[in-house]
Short mmCIF file of C-alpha atoms in Angstrom, two decimals:
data_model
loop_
_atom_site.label_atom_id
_atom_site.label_comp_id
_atom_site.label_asym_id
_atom_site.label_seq_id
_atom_site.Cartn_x
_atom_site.Cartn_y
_atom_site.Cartn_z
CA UNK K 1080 17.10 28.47 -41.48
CA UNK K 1081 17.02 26.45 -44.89
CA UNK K 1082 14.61 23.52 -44.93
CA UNK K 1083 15.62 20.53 -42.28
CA UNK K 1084 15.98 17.37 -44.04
CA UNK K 1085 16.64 16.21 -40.24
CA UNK K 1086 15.07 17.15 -36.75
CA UNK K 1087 16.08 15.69 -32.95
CA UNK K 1088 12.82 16.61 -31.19
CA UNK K 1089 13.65 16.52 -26.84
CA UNK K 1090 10.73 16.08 -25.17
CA UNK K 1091 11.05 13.32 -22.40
CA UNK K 1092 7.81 13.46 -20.41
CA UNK K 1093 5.03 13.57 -19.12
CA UNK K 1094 2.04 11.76 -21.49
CA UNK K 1095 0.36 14.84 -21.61
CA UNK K 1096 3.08 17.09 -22.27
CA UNK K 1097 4.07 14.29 -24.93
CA UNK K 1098 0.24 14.55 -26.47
CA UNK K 1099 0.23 18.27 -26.63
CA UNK K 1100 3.84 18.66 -28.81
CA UNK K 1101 2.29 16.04 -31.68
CA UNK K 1102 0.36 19.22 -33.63
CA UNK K 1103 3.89 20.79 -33.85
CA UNK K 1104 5.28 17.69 -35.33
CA UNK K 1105 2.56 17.87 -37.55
CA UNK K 1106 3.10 20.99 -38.81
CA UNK K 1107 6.98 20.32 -39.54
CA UNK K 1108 5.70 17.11 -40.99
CA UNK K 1109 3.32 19.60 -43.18
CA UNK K 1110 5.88 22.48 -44.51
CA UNK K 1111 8.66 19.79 -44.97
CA UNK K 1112 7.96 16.82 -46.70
CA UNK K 1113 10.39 14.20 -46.11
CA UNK K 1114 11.56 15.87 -42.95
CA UNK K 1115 12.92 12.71 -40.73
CA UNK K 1116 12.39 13.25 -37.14
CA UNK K 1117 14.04 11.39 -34.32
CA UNK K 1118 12.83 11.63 -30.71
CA UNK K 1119 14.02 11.25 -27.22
CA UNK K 1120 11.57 10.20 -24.55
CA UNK K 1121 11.80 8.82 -21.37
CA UNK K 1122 11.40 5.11 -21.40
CA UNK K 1123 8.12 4.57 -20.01
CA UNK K 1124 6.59 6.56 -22.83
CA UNK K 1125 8.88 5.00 -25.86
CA UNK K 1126 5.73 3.48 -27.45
CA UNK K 1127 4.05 6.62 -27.93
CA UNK K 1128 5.43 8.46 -30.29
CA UNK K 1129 5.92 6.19 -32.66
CA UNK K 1130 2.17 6.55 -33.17
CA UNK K 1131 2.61 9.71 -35.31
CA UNK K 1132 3.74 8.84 -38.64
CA UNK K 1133 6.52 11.65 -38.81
CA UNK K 1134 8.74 10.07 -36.27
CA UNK K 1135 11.48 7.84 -37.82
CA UNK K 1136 13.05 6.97 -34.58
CA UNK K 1137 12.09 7.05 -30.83
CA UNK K 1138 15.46 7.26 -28.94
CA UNK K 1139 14.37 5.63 -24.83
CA UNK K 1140 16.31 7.87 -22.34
CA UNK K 1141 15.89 6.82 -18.61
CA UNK K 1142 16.79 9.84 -16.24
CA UNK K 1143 14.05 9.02 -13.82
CA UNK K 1144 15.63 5.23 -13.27
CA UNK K 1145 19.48 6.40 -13.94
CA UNK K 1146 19.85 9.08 -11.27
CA UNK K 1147 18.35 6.25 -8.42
CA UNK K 1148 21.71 4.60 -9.19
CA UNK K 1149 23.52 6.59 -11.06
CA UNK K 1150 26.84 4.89 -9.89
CA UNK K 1151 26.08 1.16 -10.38
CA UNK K 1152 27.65 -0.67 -13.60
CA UNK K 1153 24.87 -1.45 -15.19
CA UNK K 1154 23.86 2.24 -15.24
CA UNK K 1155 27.01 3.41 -16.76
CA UNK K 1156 26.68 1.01 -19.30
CA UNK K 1157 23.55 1.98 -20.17
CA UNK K 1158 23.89 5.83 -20.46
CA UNK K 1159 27.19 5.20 -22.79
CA UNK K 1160 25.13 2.99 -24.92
CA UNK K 1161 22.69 6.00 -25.04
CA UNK K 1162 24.97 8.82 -25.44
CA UNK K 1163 26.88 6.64 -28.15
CA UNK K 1164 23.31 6.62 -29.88
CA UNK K 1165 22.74 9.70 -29.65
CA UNK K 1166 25.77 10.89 -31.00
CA UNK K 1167 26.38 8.44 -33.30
CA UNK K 1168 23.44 10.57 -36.13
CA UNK K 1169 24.36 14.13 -36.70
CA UNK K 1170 20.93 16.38 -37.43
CA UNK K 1171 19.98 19.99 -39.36
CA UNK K 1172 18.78 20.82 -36.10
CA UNK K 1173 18.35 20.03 -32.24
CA UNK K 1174 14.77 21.25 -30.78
CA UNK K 1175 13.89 21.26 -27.32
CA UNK K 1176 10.11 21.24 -26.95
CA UNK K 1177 10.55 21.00 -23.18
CA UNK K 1178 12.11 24.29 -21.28
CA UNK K 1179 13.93 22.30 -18.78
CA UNK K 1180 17.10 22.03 -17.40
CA UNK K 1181 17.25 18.38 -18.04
CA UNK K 1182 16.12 18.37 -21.41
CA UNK K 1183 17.99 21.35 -22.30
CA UNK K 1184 21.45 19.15 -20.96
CA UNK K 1185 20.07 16.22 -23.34
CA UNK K 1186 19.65 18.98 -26.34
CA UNK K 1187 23.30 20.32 -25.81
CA UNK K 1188 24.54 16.35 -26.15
CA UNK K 1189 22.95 16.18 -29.39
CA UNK K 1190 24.99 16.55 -32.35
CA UNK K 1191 22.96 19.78 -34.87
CA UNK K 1192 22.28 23.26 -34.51
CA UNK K 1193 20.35 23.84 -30.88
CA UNK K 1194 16.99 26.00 -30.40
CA UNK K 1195 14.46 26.07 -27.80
CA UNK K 1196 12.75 29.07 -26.09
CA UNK K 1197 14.63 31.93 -24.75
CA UNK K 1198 14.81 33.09 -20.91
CA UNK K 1199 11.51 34.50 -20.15
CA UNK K 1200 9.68 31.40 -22.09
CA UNK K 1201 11.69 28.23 -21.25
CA UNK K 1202 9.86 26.81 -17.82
CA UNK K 1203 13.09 26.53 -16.08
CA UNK K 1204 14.94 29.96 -17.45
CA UNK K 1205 18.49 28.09 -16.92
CA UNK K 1206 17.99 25.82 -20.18
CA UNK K 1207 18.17 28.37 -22.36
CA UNK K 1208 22.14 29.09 -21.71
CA UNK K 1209 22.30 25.75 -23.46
CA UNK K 1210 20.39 26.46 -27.24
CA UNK K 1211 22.14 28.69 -30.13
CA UNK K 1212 19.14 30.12 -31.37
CA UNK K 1213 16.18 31.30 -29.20
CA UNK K 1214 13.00 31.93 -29.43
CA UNK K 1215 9.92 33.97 -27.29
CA UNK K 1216 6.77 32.20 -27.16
CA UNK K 1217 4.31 33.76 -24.33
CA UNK K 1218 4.13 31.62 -20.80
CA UNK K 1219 -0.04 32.20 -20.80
CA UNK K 1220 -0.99 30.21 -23.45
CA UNK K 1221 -2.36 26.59 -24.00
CA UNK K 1222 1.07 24.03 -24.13
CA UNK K 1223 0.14 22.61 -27.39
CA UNK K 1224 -0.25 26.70 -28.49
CA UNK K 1225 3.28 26.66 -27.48
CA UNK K 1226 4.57 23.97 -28.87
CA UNK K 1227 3.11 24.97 -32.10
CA UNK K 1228 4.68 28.42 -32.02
CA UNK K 1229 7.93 27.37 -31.20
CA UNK K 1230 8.52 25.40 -34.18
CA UNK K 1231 7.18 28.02 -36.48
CA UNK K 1232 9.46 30.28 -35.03
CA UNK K 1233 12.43 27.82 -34.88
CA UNK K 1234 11.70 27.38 -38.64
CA UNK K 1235 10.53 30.11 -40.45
CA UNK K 1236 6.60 29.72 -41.19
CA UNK K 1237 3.55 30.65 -40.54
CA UNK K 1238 0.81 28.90 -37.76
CA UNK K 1239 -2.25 28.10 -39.61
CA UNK K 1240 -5.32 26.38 -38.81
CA UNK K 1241 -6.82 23.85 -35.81
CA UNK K 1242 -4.38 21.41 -34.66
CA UNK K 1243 -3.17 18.13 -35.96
CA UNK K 1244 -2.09 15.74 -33.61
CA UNK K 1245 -1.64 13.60 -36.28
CA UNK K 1246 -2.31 10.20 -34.25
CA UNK K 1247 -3.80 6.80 -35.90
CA UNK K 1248 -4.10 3.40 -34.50
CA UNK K 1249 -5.59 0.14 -36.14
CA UNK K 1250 -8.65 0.01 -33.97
CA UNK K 1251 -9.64 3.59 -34.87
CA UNK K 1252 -12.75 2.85 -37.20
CA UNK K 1253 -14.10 0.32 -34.89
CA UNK K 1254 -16.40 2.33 -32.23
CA UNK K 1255 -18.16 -0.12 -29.24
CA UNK K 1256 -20.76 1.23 -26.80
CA UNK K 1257 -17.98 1.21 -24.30
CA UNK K 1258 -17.52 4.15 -22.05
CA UNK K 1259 -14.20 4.86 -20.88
CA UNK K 1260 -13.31 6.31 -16.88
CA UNK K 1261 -9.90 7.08 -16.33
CA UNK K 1262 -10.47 7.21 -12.67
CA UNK K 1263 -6.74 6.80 -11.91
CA UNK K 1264 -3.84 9.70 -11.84
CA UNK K 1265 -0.73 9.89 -10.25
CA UNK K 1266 -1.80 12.79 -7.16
CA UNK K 1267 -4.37 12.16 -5.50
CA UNK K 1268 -5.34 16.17 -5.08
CA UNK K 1269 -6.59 15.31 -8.81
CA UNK K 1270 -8.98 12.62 -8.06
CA UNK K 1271 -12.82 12.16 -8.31
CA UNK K 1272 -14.50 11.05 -5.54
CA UNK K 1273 -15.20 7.49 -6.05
CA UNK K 1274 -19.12 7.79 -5.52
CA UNK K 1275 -19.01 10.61 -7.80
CA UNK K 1276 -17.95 7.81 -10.34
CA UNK K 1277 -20.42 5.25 -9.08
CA UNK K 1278 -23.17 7.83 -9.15
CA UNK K 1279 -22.19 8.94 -12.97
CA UNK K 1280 -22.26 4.82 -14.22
CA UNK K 1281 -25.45 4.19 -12.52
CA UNK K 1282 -26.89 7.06 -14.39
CA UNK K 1283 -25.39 6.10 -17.79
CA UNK K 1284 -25.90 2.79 -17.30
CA UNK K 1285 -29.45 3.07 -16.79
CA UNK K 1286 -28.75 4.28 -20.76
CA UNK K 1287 -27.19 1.18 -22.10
CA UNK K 1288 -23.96 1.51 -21.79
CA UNK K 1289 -21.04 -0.17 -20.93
CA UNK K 1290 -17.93 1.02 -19.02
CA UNK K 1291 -14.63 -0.37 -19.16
CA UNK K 1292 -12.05 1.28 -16.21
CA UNK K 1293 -8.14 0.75 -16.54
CA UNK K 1294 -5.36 0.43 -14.74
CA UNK K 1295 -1.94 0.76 -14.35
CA UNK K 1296 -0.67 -0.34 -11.02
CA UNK K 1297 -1.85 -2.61 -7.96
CA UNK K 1298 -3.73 0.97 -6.40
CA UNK K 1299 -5.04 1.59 -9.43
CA UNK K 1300 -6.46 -2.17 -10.30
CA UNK K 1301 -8.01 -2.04 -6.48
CA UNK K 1302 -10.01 1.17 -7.07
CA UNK K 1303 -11.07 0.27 -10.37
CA UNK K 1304 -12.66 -3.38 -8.86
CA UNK K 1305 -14.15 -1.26 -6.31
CA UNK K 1306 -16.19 0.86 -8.87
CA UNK K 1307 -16.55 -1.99 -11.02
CA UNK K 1308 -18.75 -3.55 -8.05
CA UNK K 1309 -21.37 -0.71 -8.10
CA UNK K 1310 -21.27 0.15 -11.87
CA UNK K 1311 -23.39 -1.70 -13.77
CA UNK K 1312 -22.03 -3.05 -17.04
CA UNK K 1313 -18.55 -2.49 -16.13
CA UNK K 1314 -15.30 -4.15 -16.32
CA UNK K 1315 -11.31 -3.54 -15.55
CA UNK K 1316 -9.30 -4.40 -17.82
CA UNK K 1317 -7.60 -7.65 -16.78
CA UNK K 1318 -4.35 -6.67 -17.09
CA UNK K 1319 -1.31 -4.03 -17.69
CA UNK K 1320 -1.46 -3.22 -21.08
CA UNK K 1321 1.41 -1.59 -23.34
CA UNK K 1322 0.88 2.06 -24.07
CA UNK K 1323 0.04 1.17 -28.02
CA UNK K 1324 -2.89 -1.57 -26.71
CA UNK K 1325 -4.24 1.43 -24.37
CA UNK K 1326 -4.67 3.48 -27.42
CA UNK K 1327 -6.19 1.08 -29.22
CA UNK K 1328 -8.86 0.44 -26.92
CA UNK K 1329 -8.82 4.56 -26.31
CA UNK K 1330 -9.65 4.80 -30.18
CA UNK K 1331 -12.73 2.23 -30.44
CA UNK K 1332 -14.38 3.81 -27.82
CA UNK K 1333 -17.85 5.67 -28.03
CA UNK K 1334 -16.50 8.53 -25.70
CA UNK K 1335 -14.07 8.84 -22.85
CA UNK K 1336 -14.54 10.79 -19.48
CA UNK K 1337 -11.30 11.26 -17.44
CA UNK K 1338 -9.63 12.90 -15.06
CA UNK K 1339 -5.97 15.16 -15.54
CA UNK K 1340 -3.94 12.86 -16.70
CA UNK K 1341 -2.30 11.64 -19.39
CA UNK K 1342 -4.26 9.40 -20.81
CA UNK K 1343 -7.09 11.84 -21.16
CA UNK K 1344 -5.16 13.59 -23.48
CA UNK K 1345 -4.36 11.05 -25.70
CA UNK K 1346 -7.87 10.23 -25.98
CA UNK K 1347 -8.58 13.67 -27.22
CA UNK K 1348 -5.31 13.49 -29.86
CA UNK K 1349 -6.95 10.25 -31.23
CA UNK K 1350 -10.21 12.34 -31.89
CA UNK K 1351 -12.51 10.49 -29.45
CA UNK K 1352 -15.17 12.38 -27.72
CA UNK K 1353 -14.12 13.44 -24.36
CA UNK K 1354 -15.00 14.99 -20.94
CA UNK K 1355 -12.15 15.91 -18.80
CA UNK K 1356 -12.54 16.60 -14.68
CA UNK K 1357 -10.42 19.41 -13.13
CA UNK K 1358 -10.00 19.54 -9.60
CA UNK K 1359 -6.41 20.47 -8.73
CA UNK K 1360 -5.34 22.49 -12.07
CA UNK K 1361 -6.29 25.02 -14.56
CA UNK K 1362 -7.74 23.60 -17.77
CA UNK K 1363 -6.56 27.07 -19.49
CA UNK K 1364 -2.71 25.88 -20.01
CA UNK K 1365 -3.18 22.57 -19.66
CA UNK K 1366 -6.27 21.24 -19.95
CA UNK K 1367 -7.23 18.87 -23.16
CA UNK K 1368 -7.61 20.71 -26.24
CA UNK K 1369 -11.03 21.70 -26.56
CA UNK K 1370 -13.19 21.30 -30.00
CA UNK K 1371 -16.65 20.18 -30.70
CA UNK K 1372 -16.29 17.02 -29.38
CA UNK K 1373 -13.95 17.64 -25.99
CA UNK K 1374 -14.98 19.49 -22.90
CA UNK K 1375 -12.91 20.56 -19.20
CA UNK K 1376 -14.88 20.69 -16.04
CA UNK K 1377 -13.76 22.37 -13.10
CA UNK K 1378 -11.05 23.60 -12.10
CA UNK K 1379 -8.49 24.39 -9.33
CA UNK K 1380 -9.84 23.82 -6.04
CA UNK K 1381 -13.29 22.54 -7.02
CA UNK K 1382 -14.93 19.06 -7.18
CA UNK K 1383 -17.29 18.97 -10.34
CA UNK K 1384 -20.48 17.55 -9.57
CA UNK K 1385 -22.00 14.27 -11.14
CA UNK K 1386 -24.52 16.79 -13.08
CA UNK K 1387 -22.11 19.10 -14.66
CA UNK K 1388 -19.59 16.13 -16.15
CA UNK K 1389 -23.00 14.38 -17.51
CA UNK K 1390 -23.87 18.20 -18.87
CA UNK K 1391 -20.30 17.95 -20.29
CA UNK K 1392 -20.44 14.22 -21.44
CA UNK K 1393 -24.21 15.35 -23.66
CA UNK K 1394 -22.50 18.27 -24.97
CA UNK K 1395 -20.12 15.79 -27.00
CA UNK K 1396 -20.90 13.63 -29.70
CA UNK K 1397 -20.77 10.78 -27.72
CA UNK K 1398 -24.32 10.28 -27.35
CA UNK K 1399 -24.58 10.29 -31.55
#
């Protein structure tokens, strides 16, 4: 197609799925100066992509909250106020990074030519009934691989080079001692034992440094004061902060070691060093993009052991 002057980018969740689509955005961003890019997220996650400098407007959808009372008045009102958003812009084109039924429906309300990936690519096959153009993009590659392709595909040019995720923040030149363990994900199949934790900050403790361990929710906030209690030089933070203070405090780090979640992955996007644990997943599709600095241990159906995430934690330049 000729050069978009305007994009709708669909890609509603998760973080991590969020994280891995900014090096596509940065590559549109790249071949099309000027190129003004919209983007519909689920609420929760409105804040982030507003990080990459490419996005002119961040569009909140809230499926997850709607369809719990998707009959009451106050949801009605709010979807009309969304679809009269949403239709209210017409775009070049209408790009579904996502491959789901859901997001495909959201793609078809938008008002611009429709793409995403064709049957045997899109996650849930379905979606692709609702795009004009399609395109093939291999299932068995990394998702920010993907994500990458599809645009080039979508839009005519060639993938060169590492990945851009394109991501600043206002605390990024200011680096602390601090250590950084997200300890805390959604399913619990992905969790690190806690004394694995406690054994890994007495270790790195006994090396100067300082942890800090977030939270999101009350669980969360308990486990992280019961680490804090046997970690030396560590704190929780000491309250729920807003997705743009989290990457702030991501960003001035010295190094990050996490588990699969989200938050993980935007610690690698903002360039910081980072060690990532697998336990219930494959780090192949979805693991955090590795480079010098980033490393995945384990993987589905192992525990990693305190030794190999410190192996993993020296082999970045965290210790530098």
């Amino acid at each position: 197609m000729c050069a978009p002057k305007s994009l709708l980018v669909v890609k509603t969740s998760s973080l991590g799925d969020l994280v891995h689509t900014f090096p596509a955005i940065s590559d549109l961003a790249s071949h099309f100066p000027g190129l003004h890019v919209d983007w519909i997220v689920e609420e929760a996650f409105s804040e982030l992509p507003s990080l990459h400098p490419a996005i002119r407007h961040v569009i909140p959808v809230a499926i997850r909250r709607w369809r719990k009372k998707l009959w009451s008045t106050s949801t009605q009102r709010e979807v009309s106020f969304f679809l009269e958003r949403l239709r209210s812009v017409e775009y070049d084109a209408v790009l579904d990074f996502q491959g789901l039924l859901k997001s495909a429906f959201i793609t078809r309300l938008g008002r611009g030519f429709r793409f995403g990936f064709d049957w045997a690519s899109a996650r849930e096959p379905l979606a692709s009934l609702f795009y004009q153009k399609h395109c093939s993009v291999a299932l068995n590659q990394h998702a920010v691989v993907r994500t990458r392709l599809l645009a080039s595909c979508v839009f005519g040019y060639d993938l060169v080079g590492e990945p851009n995720f394109g991501l600043s923040t206002s605390e990024g030149g200011k680096k602390s001692r601090d250590v950084i363990f997200i300890h805390a994900t959604s399913r619990t199949s992905k969790h690190w034992p806690e004394t694995h934790w406690i054994d890994l900050g007495q270790v790195l403790a006994k090396q100067g440094w300082h942890f800090v361990l977030p939270w999101g929710n009350e669980i969360e906030q308990q486990r992280a004061q019961r680490l804090a209690r046997h970690i030396p030089n560590a704190c929780c933070l000491l309250r729920r902060l807003y997705l743009t203070e989290v990457a702030g405090v991501l960003a001035s780090a010295r190094g990050i070691i996490g588990v699969d979640t989200g938050l993980t992955h935007l610690a690698v996007a903002l360039g910081r060093p980072v060690v990532s644990i697998y336990l219930d997943t494959d780090p192949a599709l979805t693991g955090v993009w590795q480079t010098r600095n980033t490393i995945n241990v384990g993987s589905s159906g192992t525990v990693p052991t305190v030794e190999m995430v410190l192996s993993g934690f020296r082999k970045t330049n965290a210790l530098f």
